[in-house]
Coordinates of C-alpha atoms in Angstrom, one line a residue:
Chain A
X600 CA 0.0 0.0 0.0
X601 CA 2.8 2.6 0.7
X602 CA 4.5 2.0 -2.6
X603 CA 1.1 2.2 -4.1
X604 CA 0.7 5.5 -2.9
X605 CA 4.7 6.3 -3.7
X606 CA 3.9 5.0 -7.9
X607 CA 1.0 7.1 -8.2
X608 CA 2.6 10.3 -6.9
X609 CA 5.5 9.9 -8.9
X610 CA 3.2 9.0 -12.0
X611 CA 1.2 12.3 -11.6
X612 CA 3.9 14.0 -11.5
X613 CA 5.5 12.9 -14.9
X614 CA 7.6 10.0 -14.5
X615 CA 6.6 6.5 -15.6
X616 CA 6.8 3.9 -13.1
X617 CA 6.3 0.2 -12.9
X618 CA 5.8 -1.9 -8.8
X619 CA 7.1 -5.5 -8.7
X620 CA 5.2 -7.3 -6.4
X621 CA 4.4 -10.6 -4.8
X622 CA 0.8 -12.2 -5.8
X623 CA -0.7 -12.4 -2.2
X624 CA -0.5 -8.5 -2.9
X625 CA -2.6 -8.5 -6.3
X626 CA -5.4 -6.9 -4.7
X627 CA -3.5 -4.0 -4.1
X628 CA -2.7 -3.1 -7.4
X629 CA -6.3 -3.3 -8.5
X630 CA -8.1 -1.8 -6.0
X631 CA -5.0 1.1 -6.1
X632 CA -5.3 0.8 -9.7
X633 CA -1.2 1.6 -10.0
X634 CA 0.1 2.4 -13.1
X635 CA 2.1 -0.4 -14.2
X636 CA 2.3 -4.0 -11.9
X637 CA 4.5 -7.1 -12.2
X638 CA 2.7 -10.0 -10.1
X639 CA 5.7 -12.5 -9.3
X640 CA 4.5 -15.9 -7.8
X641 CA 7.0 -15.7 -5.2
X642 CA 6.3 -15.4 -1.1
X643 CA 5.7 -12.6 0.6
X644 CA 9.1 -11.0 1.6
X645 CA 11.0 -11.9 -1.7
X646 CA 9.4 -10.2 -4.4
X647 CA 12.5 -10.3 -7.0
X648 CA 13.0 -14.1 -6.5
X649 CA 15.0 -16.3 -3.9
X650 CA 18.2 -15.2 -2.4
X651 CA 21.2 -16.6 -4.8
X652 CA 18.6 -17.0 -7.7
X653 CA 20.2 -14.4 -9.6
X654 CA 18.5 -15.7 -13.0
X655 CA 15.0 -15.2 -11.7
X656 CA 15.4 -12.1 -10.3
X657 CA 17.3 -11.0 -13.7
X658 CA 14.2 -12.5 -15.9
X659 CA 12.5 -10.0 -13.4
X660 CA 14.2 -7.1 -14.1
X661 CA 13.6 -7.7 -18.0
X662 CA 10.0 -8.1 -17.2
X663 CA 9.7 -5.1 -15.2
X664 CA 11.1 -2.9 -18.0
X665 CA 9.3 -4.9 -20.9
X666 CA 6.1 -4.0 -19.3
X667 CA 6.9 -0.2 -18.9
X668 CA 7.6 -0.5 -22.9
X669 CA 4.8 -2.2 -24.0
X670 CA 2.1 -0.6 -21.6
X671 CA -0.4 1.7 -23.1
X672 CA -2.5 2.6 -20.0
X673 CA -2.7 3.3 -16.4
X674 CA -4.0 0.1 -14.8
X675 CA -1.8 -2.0 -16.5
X676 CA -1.0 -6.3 -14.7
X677 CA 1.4 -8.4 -15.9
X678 CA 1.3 -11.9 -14.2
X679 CA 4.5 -13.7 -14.7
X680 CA 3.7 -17.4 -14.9
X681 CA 7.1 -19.1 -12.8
X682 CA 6.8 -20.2 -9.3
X683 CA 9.4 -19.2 -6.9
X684 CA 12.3 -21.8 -6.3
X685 CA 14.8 -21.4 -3.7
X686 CA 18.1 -20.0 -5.0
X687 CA 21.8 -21.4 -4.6
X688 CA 23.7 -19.3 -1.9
X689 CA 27.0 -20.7 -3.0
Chain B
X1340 CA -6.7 -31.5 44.8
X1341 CA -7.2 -28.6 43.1
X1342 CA -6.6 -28.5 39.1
X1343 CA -3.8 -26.0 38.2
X1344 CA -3.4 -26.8 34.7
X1345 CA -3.7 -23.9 32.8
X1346 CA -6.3 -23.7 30.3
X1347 CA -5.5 -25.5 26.8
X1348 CA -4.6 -23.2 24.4
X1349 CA -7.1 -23.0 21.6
X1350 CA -6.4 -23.4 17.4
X1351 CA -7.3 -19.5 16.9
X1352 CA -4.8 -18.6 19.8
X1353 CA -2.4 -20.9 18.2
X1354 CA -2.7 -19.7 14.9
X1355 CA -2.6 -16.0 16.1
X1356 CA 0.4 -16.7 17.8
X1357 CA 2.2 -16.8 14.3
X1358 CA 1.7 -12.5 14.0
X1359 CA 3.7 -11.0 16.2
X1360 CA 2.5 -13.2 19.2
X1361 CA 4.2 -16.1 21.0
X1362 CA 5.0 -17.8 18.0
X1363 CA 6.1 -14.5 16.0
X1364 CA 7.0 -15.4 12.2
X1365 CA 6.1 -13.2 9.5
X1366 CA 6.2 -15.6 7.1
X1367 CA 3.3 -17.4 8.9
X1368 CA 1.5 -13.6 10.2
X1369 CA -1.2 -14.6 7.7
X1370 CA -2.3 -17.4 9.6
X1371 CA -4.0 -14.9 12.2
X1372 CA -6.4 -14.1 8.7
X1373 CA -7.4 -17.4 8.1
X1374 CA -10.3 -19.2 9.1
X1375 CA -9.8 -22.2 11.6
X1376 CA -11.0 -24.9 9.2
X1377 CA -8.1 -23.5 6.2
X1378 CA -5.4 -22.9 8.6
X1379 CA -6.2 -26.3 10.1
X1380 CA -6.1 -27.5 6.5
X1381 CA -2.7 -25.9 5.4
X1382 CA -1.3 -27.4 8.4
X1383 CA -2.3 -31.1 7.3
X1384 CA -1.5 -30.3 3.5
X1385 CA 2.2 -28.7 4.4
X1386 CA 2.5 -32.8 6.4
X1387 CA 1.7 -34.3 4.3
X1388 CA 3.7 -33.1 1.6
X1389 CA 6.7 -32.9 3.8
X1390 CA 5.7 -37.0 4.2
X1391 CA 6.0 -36.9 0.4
X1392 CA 9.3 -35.4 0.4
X1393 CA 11.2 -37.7 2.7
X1394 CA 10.8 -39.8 -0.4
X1395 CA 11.3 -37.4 -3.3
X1396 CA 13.2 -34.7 -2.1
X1397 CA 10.9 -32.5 -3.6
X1398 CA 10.0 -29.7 -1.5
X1399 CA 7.8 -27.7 -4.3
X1400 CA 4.7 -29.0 -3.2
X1401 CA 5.7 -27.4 0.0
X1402 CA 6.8 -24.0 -0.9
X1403 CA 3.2 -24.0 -3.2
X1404 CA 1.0 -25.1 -0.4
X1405 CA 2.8 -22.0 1.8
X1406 CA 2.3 -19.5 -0.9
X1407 CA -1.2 -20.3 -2.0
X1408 CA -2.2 -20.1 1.5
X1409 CA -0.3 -16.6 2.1
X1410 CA -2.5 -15.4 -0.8
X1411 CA -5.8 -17.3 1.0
X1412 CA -4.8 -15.0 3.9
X1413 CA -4.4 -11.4 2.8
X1414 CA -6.3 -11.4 0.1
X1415 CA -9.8 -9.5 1.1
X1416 CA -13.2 -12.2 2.3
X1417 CA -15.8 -11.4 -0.6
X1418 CA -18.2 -8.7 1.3
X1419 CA -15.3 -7.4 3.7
X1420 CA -15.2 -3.7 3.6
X1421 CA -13.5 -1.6 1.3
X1422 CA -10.2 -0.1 1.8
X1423 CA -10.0 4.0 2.4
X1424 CA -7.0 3.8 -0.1
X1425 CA -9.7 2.8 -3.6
X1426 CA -9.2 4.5 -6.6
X1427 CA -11.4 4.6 -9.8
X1428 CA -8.5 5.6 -12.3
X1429 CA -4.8 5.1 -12.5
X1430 CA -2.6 7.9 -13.8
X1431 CA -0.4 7.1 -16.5
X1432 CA 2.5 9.1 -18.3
X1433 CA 3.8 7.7 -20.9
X1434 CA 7.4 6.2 -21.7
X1435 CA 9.5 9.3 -23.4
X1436 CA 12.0 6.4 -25.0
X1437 CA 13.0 2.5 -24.7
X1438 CA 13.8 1.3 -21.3
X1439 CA 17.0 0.1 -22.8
X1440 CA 17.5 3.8 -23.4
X1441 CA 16.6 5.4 -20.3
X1442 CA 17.7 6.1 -17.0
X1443 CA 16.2 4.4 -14.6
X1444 CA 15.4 4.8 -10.7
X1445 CA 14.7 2.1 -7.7
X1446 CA 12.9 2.8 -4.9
X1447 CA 11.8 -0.1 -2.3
X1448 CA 9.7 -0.3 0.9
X1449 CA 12.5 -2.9 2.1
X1450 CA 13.7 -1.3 5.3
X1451 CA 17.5 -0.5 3.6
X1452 CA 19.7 2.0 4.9
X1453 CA 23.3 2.3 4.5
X1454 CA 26.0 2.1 7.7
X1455 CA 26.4 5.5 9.3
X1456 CA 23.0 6.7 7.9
X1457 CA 20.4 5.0 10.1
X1458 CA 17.2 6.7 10.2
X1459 CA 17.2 5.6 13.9
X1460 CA 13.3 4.7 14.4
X1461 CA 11.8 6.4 17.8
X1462 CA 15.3 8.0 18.2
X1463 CA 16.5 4.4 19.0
X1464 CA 20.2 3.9 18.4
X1465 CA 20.7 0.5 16.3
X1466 CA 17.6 -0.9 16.6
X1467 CA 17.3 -4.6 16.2
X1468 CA 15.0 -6.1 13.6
X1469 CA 13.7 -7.8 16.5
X1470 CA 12.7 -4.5 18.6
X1471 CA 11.3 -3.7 14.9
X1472 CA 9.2 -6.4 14.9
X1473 CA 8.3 -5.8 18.8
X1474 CA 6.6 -2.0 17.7
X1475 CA 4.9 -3.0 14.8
X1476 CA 2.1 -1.2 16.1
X1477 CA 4.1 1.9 16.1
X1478 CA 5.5 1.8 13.2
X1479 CA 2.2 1.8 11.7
X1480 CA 1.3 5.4 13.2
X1481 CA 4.9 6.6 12.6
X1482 CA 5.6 9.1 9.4
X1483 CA 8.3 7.3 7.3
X1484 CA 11.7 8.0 6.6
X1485 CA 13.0 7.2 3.2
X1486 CA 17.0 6.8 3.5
X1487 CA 19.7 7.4 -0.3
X1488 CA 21.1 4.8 -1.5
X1489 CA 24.1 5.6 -3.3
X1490 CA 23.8 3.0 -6.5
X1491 CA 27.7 1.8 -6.2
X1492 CA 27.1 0.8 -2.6
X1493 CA 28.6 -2.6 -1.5
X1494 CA 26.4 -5.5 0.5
X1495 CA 28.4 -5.0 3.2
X1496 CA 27.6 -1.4 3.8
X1497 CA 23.8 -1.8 3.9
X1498 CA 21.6 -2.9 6.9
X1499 CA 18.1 -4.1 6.7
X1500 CA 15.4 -3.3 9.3
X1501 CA 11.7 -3.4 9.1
X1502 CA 9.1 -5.0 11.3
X1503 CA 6.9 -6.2 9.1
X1504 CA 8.4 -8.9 7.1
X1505 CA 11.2 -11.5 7.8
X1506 CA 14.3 -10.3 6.3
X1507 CA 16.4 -12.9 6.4
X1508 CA 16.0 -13.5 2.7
X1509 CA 17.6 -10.2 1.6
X1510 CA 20.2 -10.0 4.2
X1511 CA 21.5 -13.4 2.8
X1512 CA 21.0 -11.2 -0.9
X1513 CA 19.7 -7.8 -1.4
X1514 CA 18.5 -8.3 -4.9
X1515 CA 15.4 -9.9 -3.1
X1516 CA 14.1 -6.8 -2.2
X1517 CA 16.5 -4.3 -3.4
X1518 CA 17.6 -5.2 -6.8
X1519 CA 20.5 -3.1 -7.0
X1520 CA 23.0 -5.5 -8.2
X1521 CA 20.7 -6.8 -11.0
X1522 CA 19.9 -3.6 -12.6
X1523 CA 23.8 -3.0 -12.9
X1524 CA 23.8 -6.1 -15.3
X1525 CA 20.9 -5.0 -16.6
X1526 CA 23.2 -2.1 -17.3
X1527 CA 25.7 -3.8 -19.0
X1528 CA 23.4 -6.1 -20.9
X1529 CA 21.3 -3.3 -22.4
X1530 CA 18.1 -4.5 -20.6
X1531 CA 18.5 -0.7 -18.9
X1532 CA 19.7 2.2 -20.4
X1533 CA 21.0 3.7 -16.8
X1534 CA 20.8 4.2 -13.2
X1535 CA 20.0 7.0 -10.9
X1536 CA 22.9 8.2 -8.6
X1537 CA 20.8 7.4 -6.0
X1538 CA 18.3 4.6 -5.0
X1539 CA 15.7 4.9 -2.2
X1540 CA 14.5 2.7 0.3
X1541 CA 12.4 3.4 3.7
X1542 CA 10.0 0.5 6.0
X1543 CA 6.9 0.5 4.1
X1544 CA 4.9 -0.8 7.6
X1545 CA 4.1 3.3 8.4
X1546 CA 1.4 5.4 9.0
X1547 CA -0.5 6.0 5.4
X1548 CA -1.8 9.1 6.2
X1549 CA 1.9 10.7 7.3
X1550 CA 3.4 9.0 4.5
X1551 CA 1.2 10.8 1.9
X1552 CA 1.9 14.2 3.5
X1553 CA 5.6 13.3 3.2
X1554 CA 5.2 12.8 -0.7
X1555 CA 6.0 16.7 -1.9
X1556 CA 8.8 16.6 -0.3
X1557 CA 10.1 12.9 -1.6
X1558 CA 8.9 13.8 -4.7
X1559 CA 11.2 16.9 -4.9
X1560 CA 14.2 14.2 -4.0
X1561 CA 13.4 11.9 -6.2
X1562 CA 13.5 14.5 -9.4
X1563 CA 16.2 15.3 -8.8
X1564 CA 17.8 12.0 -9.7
X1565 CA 16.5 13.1 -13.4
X1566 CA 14.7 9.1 -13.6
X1567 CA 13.1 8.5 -17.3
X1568 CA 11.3 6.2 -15.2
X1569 CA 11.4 4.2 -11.8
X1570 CA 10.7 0.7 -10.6
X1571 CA 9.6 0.4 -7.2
X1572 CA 9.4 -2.7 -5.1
X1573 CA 7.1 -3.4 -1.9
X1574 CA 7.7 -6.1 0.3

C-alpha cells in the first residue's frame, strides 16, 4: 500500500513507473489501480526471486522494464507465470 | 486436589500466535487471517507433503501449499469492507523512449539504509530487527523516513530493518528486495539504459496518512535524480 501510494505520486507528477510485487498482494494493485504492476508468484518478503537465484530475479528485471515499454494505460498487470524456487547461496 | 493446569490453548490462539505473538513469524503472520478450518487444513497439507518429500526430495509441493495459502490470507473475504486507499482511475505518463535507453530509478519499501546513515526509528540507536518487529504497532502510526542509497554501494555497507516482514532473505542477498546489483547487469546487458545516482528505500509498515503528507517533499528528492522512469518494489 505505501508503494502504491509512492507510484501514483511519482506517475502524476510525470515520471513513468512500474511496482514488482508478490501475488498475495494483487489486490493492491487493483483496488489502487497503479500504473504499471508485475505480479511474481513468489512469497511474501522476496518479491524479486529467492536469495542466490540471480536468474530469476534478472528475468525479473527484464520483465519489469518490458512492461513499462509495451504498456499503453494506467492500470496496467502483468502476471508472470514461474513459481518461486529457492536459490543457490553458493 | 485442586486442578492447576492452565487452560488449553485453543487453534485461533495458536494460529494467532504466528503475528507477532508467541510464535512470531512473518512468514506465517497470515495465519492470524485465516479461518480455523483453512489454517487447520494448510497445516495437514504442508505434512503431508513434507511425508512426500522424505521420499522425493521434492520440497515444491511445500513451498506451493505456503504460498497459496499466504494469498488465501491477505487477500480480502468477498463482502469485507473496502479499503479508504480505492481509486477509480490510475494515472499514467507515458514512456518518453526505450527502457534500454533510459535512466532508470529504484525505490523499495524494504527497510535499507546504509552504515552510518540509520534513520534511527523512535530516536533508537541500532535498533534490532527484532525491537522492529516488537513495535509494529508503532510503526504503523509513525511518518516514514526514506533513506539514499548511493547505486555503487557494496552489500556489506547496507543494513536491513523493518518490522513487518522477515528479512532474512535479503540480508543473505539484497537483490530480493532491493535489486541493485541486477539492474547493474541489466546495465551492461542493455536491458536498462541507466541508473540513478541514488536509489531509495524506507520501512513500508508506516502510518499511510503521514506518508502521503511526506510525498511533496520525496517527490522533490526523487526529481532530482533526473529518472526517465522508476521501478519500485514493496515487500
Amino acid at each position: 500500500m505505501s508503494v502504491g501510494h509512492v507510484a501514483r505520486a511519482i506517475e502524476e507528477s510525470g515520471t513513468p513507473t512500474v511496482v514488482v510485487m508478490v501475488r498475495a498482494f494483487r489486490h493492491v494493485a487493483e483496488r489502487m489501480m497503479l500504473p504499471r504492476t508485475v505480479i511474481t508468484r513468489h512469497p511474501m518478503g522476496r518479491p524479486v526471486g529467492a536469495a542466490g537465484d540471480a536468474e530469476r530475479q534478472a528475468s525479473v528485471i527484464q520483465a519489469a522494464m518490458d512492461v513499462l515499454d509495451r504498456a499503453v494505460e494506467g492500470g496496467t498487470i502483468v502476471e508472470l507465470e514461474p513459481p518461486f524456487r529457492p536459490g543457490s547461496l553458493d | 486436589m485442586s486442578d492447576t493446569s492452565p487452560d488449553p490453548e485453543s487453534f485461533e490462539a495458536f494460529r494467532q500466535s504466528f503475528s507477532y505473538g508467541s510464535r512470531s513469524n512473518l512468514d506465517f503472520k497470515f495465519l492470524k487471517s485465516l479461518p480455523d478450518d483453512e489454517a487447520a487444513a494448510f497445516i495437514e497439507v504442508v505434512l503431508d507433503r513434507i511425508s512426500d518429500a522424505y521420499d522425493t526430495g521434492d520440497i515444491e509441493p511445500i513451498l506451493d501449499a505456503a504460498y497459496r495459502a499466504q494469498i488465501a490470507g491477505y487477500t480480502p473475504a468477498p463482502g469485507a469492507p473496502e479499503s479508504p486507499h480505492t481509486y477509480d482511475t490510475a494515472p499514467f505518463t507515458p514512456m518518453s523512449m526505450p527502457a534500454a535507453a533510459s535512466t532508470i530509478g529504484l525505490i523499495t519499501s524494504s527497510g535499507h539504509f546504509v552504515i552510518g546513515d540509520d534513520p534511527r526509528p523512535f530516536g533508537v540507536v541500532e535498533m534490532t530487527q527484532a525491537e522492529a518487529e516488537s513495535r509494529i504497532s508503532e510503526f504503523l502510526r509513525e511518518t516514514p523516513v526514506v533513506s539514499e542509497i548511493p547505486a555503487d554501494t557494496p552489500a556489506e555497507d547496507l543494513m536491513v530493518r523493518h518490522g513487518g516482514y522477515d528479512v532474512a532473505s535479503t540480508i543473505r542477498d539484497r537483490n530480493v528486495t532491493l535489486p541493485m546489483d541486477r539492474l547493474a547487469e541489466g546495465v551492461a546487458a542493455g536491458v536498462v539504459g541507466a541508473l540513478t545516482d541514488t536509489f531509495f528505500s524506507f520501512p513500508g509498515a508506516t502510518s499511510q496518512g503521514r506518508l502521503k503528507r511526506e510525498l511533496p517533499a520525496w517527490l522533490d528528492r526523487f526529481e532530482r535524480e533526473q529518472a526517465d522512469a522508476f521501478l519500485l518494489v514493496p515487500v
